[in-house]
Tab-separated table of C-alpha atoms and ligand atoms in Angstrom:
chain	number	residue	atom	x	y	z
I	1	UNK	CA	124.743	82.716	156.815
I	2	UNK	CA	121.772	83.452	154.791
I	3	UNK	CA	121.582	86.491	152.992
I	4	UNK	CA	118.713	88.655	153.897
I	5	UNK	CA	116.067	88.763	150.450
I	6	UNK	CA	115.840	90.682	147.889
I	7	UNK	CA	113.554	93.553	148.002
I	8	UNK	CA	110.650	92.761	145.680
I	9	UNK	CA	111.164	95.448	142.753
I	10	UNK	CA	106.928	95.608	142.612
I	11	UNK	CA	107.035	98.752	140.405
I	12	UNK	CA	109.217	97.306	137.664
I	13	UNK	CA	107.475	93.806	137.970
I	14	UNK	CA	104.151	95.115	137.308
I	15	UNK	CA	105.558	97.132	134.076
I	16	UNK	CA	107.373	94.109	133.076
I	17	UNK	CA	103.612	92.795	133.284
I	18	UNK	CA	101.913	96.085	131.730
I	19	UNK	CA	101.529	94.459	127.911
I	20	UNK	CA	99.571	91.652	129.467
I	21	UNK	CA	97.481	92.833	131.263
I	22	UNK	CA	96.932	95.394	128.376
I	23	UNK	CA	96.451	92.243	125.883
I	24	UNK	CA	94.184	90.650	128.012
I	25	UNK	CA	92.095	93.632	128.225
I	26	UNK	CA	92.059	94.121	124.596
I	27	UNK	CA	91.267	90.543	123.520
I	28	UNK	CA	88.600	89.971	125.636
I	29	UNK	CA	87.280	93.444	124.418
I	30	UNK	CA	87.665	92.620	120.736
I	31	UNK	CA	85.850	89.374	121.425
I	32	UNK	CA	83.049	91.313	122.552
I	33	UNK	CA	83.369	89.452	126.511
I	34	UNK	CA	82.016	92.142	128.090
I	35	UNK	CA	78.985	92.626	125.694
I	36	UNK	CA	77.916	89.424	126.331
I	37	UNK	CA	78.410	89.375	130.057
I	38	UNK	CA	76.377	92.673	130.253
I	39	UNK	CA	73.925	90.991	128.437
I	40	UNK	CA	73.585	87.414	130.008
I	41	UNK	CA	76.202	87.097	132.915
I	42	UNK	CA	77.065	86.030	135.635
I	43	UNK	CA	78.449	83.391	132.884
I	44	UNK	CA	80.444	80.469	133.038
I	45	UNK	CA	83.922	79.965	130.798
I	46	UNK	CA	82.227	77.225	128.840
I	47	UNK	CA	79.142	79.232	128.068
I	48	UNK	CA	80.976	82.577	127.187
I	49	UNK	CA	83.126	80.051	124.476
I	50	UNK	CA	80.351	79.255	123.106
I	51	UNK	CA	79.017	82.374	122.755
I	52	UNK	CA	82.164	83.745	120.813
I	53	UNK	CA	83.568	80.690	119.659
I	54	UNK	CA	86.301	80.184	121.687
I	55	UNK	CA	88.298	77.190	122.976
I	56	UNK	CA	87.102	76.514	126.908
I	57	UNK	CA	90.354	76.329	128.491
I	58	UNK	CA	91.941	79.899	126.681
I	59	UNK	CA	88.700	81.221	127.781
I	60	UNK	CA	88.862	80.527	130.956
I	61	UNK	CA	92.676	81.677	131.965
I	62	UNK	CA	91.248	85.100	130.100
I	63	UNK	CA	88.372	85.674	132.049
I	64	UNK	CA	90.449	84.177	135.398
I	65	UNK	CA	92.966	86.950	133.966
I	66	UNK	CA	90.506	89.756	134.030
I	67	UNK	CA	88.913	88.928	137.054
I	68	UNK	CA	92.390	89.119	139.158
I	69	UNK	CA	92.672	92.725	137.228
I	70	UNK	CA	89.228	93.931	138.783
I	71	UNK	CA	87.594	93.422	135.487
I	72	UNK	CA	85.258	90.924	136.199
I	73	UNK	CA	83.826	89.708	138.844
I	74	UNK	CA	84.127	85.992	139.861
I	75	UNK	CA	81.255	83.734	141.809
I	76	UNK	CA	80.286	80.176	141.880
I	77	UNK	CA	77.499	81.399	139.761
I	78	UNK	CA	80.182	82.782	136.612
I	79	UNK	CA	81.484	85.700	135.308
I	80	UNK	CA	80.116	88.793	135.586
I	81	UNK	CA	81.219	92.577	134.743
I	82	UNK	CA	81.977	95.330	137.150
I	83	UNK	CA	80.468	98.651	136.921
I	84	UNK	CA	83.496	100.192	135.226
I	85	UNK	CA	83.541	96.920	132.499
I	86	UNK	CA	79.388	97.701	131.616
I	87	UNK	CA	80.376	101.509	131.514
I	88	UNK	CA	83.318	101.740	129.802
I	89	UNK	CA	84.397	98.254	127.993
I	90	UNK	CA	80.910	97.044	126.412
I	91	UNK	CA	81.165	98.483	122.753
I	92	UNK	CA	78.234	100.466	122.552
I	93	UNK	CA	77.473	102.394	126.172
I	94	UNK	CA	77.417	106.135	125.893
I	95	UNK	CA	81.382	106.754	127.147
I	96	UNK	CA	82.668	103.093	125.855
I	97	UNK	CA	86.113	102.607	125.215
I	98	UNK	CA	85.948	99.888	123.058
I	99	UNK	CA	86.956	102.292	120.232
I	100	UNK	CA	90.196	102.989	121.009
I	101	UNK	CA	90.938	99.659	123.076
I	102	UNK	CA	90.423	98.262	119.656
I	103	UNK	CA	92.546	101.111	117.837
I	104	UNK	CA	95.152	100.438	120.672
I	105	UNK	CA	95.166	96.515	119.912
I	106	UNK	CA	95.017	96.643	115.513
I	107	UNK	CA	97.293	99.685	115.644
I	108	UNK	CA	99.049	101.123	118.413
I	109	UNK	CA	100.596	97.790	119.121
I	110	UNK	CA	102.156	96.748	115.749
I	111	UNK	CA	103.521	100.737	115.883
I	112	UNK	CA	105.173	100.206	119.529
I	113	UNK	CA	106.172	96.673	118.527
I	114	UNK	CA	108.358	98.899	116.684
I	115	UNK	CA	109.188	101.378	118.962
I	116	UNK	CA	113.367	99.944	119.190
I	117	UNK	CA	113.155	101.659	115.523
I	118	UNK	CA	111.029	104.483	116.273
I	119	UNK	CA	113.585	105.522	119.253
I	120	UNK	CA	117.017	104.325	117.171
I	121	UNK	CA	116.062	106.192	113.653
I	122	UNK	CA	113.658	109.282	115.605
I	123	UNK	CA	110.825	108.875	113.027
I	124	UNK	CA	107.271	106.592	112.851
I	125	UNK	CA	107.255	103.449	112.073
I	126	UNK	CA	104.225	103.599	109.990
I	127	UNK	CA	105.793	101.797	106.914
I	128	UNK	CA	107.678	98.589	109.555
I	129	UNK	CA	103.904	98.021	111.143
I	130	UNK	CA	101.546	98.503	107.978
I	131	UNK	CA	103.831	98.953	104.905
I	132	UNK	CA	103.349	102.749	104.646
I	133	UNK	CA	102.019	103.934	101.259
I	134	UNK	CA	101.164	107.727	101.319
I	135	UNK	CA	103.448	110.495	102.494
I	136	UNK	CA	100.966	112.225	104.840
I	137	UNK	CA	99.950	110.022	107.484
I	138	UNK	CA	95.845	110.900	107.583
I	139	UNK	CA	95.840	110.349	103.869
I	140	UNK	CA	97.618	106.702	104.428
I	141	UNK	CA	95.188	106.059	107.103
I	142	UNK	CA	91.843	106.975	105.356
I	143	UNK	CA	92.892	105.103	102.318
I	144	UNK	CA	91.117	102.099	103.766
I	145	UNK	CA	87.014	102.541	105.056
I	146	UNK	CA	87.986	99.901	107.594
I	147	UNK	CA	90.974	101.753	109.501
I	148	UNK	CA	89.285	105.018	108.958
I	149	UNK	CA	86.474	104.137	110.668
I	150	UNK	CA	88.954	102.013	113.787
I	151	UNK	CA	90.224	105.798	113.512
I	152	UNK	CA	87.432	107.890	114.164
I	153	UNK	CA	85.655	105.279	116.651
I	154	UNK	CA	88.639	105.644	118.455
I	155	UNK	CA	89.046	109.416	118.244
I	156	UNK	CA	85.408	109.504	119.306
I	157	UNK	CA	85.542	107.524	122.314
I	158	UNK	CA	87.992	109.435	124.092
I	159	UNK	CA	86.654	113.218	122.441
I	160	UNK	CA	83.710	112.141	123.906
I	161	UNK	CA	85.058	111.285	127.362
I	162	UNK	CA	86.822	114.661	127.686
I	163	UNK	CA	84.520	117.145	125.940
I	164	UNK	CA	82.677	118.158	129.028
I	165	UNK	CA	86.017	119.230	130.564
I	166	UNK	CA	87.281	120.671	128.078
I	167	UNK	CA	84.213	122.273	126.986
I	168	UNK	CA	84.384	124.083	130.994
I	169	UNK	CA	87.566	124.572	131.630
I	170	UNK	CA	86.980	127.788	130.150
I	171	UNK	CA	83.724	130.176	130.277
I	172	UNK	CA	83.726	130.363	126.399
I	173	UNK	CA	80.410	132.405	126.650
I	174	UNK	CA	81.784	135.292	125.150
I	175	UNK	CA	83.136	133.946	121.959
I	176	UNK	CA	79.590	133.589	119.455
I	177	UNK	CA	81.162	131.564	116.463
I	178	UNK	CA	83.953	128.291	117.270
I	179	UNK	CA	85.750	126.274	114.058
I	180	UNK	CA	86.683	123.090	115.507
I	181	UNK	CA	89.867	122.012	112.785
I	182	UNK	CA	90.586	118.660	112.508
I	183	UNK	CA	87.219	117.993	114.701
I	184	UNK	CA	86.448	114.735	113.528
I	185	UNK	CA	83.228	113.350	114.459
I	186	UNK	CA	81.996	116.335	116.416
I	187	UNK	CA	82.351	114.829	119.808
I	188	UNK	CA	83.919	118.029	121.252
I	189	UNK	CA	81.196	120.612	118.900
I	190	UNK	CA	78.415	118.569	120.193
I	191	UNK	CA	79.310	119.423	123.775
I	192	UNK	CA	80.120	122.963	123.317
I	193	UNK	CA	76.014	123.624	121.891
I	194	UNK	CA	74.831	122.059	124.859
I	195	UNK	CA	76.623	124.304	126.826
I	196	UNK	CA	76.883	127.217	124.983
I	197	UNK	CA	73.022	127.237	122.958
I	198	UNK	CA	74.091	130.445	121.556
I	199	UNK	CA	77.679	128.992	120.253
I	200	UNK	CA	77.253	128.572	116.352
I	201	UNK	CA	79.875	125.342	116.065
I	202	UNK	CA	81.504	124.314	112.392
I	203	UNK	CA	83.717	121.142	112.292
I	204	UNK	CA	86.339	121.422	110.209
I	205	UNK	CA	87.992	118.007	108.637
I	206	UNK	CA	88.890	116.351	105.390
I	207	UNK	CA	86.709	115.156	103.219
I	208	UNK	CA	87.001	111.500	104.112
I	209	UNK	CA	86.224	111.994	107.675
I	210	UNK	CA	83.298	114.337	107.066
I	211	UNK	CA	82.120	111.898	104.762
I	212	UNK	CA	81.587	109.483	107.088
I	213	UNK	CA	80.846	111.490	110.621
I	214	UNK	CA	76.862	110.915	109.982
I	215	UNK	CA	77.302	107.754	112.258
I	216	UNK	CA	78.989	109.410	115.263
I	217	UNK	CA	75.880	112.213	115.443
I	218	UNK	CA	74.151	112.356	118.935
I	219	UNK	CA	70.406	110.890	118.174
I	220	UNK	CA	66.983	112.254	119.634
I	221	UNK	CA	69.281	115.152	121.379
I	222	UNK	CA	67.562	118.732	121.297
I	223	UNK	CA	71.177	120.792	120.114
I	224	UNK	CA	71.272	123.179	117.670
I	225	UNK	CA	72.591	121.501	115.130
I	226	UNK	CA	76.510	121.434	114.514
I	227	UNK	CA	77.926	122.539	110.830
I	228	UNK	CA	80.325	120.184	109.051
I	229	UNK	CA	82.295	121.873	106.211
I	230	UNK	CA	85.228	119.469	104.474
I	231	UNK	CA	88.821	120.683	103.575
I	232	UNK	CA	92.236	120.477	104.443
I	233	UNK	CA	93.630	123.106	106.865
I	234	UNK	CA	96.746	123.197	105.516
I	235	UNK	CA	95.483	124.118	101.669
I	236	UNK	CA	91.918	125.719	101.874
I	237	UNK	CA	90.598	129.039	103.088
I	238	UNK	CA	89.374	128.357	106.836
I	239	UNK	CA	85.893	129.058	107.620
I	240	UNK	CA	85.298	132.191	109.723
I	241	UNK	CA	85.330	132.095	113.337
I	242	UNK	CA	85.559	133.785	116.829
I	243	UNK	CA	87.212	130.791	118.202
I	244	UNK	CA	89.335	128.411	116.473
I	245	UNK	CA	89.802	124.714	118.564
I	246	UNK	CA	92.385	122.461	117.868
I	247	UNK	CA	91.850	119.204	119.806
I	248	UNK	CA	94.523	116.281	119.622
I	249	UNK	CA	95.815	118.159	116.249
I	250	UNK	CA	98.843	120.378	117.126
I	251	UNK	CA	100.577	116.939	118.683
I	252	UNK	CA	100.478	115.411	115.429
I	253	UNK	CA	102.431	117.951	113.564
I	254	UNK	CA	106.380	119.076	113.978
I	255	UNK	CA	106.741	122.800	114.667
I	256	UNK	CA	107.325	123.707	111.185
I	257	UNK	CA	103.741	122.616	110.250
I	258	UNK	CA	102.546	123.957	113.214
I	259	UNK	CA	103.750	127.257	112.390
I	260	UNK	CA	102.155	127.016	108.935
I	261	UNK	CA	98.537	126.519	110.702
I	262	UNK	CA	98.845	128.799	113.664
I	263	UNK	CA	99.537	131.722	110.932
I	264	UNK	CA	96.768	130.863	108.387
I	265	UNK	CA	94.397	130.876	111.989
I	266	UNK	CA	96.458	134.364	112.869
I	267	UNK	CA	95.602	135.541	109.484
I	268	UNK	CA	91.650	135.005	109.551
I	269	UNK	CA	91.604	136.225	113.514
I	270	UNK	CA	90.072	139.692	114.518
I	271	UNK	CA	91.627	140.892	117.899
I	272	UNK	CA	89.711	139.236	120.702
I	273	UNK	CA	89.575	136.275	118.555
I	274	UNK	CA	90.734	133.182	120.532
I	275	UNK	CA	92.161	129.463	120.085
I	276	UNK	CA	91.248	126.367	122.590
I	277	UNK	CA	93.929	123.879	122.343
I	278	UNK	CA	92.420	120.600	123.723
I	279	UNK	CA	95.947	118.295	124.097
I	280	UNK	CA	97.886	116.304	127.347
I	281	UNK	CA	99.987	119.304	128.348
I	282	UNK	CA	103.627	117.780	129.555
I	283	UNK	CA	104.941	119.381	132.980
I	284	UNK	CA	107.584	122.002	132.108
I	285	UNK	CA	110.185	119.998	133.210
I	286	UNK	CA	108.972	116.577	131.221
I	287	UNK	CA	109.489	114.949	133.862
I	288	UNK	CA	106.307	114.151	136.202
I	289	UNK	CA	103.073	113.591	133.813
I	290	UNK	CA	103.614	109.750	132.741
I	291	UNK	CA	100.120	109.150	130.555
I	292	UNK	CA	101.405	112.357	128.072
I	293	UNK	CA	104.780	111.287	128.055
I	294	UNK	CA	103.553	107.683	127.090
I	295	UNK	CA	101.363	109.602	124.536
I	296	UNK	CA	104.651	111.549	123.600
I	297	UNK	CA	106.327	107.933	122.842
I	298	UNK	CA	102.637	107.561	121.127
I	299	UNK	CA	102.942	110.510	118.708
I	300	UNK	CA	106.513	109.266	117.829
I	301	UNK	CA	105.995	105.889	116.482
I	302	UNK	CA	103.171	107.378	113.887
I	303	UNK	CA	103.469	111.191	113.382
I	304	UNK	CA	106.044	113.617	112.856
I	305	UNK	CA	104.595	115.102	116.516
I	306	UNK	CA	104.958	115.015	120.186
I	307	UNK	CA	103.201	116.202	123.164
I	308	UNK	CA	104.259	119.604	123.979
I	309	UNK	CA	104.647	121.680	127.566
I	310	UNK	CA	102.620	124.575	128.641
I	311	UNK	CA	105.307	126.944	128.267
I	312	UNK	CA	106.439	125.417	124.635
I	313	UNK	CA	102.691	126.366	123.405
I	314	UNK	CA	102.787	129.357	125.000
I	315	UNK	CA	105.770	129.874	123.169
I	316	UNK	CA	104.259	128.823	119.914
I	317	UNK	CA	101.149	130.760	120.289
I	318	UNK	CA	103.031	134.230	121.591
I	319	UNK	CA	104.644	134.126	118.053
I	320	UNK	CA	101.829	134.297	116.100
I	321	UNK	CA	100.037	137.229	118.416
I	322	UNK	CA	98.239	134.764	120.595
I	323	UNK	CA	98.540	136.165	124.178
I	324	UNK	CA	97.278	135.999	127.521
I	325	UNK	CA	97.659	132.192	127.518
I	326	UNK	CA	95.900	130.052	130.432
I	327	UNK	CA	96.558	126.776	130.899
I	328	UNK	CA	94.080	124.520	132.401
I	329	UNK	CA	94.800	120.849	133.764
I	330	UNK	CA	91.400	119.180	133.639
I	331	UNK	CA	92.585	115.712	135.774
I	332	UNK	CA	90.835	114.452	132.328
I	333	UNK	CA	92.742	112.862	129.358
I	334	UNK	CA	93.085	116.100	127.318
I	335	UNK	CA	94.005	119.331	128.934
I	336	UNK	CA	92.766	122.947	127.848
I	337	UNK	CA	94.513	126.162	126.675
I	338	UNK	CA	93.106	129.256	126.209
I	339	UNK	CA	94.743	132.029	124.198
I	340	UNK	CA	93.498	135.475	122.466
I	341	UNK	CA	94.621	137.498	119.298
I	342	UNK	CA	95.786	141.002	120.442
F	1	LIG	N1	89.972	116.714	117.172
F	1	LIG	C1	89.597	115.320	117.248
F	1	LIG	C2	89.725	114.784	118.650
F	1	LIG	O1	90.354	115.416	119.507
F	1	LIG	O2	89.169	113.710	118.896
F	1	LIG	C3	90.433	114.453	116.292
F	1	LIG	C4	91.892	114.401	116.564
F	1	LIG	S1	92.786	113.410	115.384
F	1	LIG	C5	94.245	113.032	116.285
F	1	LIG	C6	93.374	114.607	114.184
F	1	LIG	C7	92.293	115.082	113.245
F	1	LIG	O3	92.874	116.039	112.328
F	1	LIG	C8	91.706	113.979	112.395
F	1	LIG	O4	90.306	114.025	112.455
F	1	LIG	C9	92.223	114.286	111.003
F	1	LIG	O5	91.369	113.847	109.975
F	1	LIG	C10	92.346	115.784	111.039
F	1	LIG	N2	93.267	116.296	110.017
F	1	LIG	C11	94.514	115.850	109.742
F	1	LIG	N3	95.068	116.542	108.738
F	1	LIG	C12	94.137	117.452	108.354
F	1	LIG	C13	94.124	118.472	107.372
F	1	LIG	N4	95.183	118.668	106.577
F	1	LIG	N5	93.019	119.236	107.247
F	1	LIG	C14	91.947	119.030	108.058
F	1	LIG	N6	91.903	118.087	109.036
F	1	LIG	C15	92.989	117.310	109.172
């Protein structure tokens, strides 16, 4: 008698698949593939080699690879990309990726090569990956001009991506002065003066990042222009605002630190004063939102943080006199919350 056959377990096949796939993607990224095919395709394997200096027959099972992952597009005539690869994969179109594909490839995968470690011991993994040198992890990262700037491209690619909803998810209009701490490259502050002309925006980093942010600045864009002050948020007086944003910079801290920043912002905030948190809110019940509780695995492997629920920054915020919290899921990468100083 023949036994009837197995069910195909096509959910757990294609995770057991998810790292190449996610590989592929980032190889032929790094190699620039989709550059090139924006600029000369369709193209065949042999030419695209030559291009980027590649052996024929690797090249070929990549771009083969790609194509069967709705990449690429395959004809007699060659390769060629699809909308989504010229939009988001070529390194240098206005919401490309290639930042943090390229962050995701040089350092989130040595990290979650090491996430066995990261989930036995319940700390990053910062020293296994990269041989970890400073205490505080931004300091360890900036050390080096070439994984600072991986860093920011890649903090800019996605701040970029989300600003516009997290810029709206809120009418902000009343607020006339915003601090964006830990702002980076001014992604998110360059967004809020186009929306809000009358918003005066500061970005607020250390001195290493606003050293080098003049390469990230929108060009031949009528904005008022966006002020970049350096200093650590932790040590140094804040600079006076109406609304204090904290984008992507709660999740990297543990609660103790997170306490220590939401008071010095409590301290320098006149009732009616607010705070945008820009972050991938978990479900309450941490059990439904997979891309935040990826990014929770994410924030383990390299920080002392983790992605937090609505109600655990409501929570947060409510102790240091933050009320009246709304929480706003944008369908975008980072959601917004919304809180005021009574
Ligand atoms: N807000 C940006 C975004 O959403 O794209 C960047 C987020 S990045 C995960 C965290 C930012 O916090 C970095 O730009 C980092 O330099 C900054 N940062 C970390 N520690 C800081 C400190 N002590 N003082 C000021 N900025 C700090």
């Amino acid at each position: 008698v023949l036994k009837s056959a197995a069910k195909v377990p096509s959910k757990i096949l294609d995770l057991m698949d998810g790292f190449r796939a996610s590989k592929a993607l980032f190889v032929a990224s790094k190699l620039k593939m989709f550059d090139h095919l924006r600029a000369k395709g369709p193209l065949k394997a042999v030419d695209i080699a030559n291009e980027v200096g590649t052996s024929v027959c690797g090249t070929e099972r990549l771009l083969d690879a790609c194509a069967a992952l709705g990449l690429l597009e395959k004809t007699p005539q060659g390769y060629s990309n699809t909308d989504s690869a010229n939009t988001y994969l070529t390194s240098d179109g206005e919401y490309s990726l290639h930042g943090y594909i390229i962050h995701s490839n040089d350092h989130l995968w040595p990290l979650f090569t090491n996430l066995e470690s990261a989930v036995k011991e319940g700390s990053r993994q910062n020293h296994r990956a990269f041989g970890k040198k400073e205490e505080d992890l931004f300091k360890d990262y900036y050390q080096s001009q070439e994984v600072k700037q991986r860093f920011m491209a890649a903090m800019h690619s996605i701040a970029h991506l989300t600003a516009r909803d997290v810029a709206t998810a809120f009418d902000l209009s009343q607020f006339k002065s915003a601090c964006d701490l830990g702002g980076c490259t001014g992604a998110l502050a360059h967004e809020l003066v186009q929306i809000y002309p009358n918003l005066k925006v500061t970005v607020f980093d250390l001195p290493e990042v606003i050293a080098n942010t003049s390469y990230f600045q929108p060009s031949g864009q009528h904005t008022a222009p966006v002020t970049f002050v350096s200093g650590d948020f932790f040590k140094d007086n804040l600079p006076e605002a109406d609304l204090y944003i904290l984008s992507r910079v709660l999740h990297d801290w543990p609660d103790e630190k997170v306490h220590v920043l939401l008071s010095k912002i409590s301290a320098v905030c006149k009732p009616g004063c607010g705070i945008l948190l820009a972050e991938m809110v978990l479900d309450d019940e941490k059990k439904i939102r997979s891309t935040a509780l990826l990014q929770s695995l994410n924030m383990l492997v390299q920080t002392e943080g983790k992605e937090r629920s609505g109600s655990e920054y409501q929570h947060l915020l409510e102790q240091h006199g933050f009320t009246n919290v709304k929480i706003r899921l944008t369908g975008n990468l980072l959601d917004a919350i919304l809180c005021v100083k009574t």
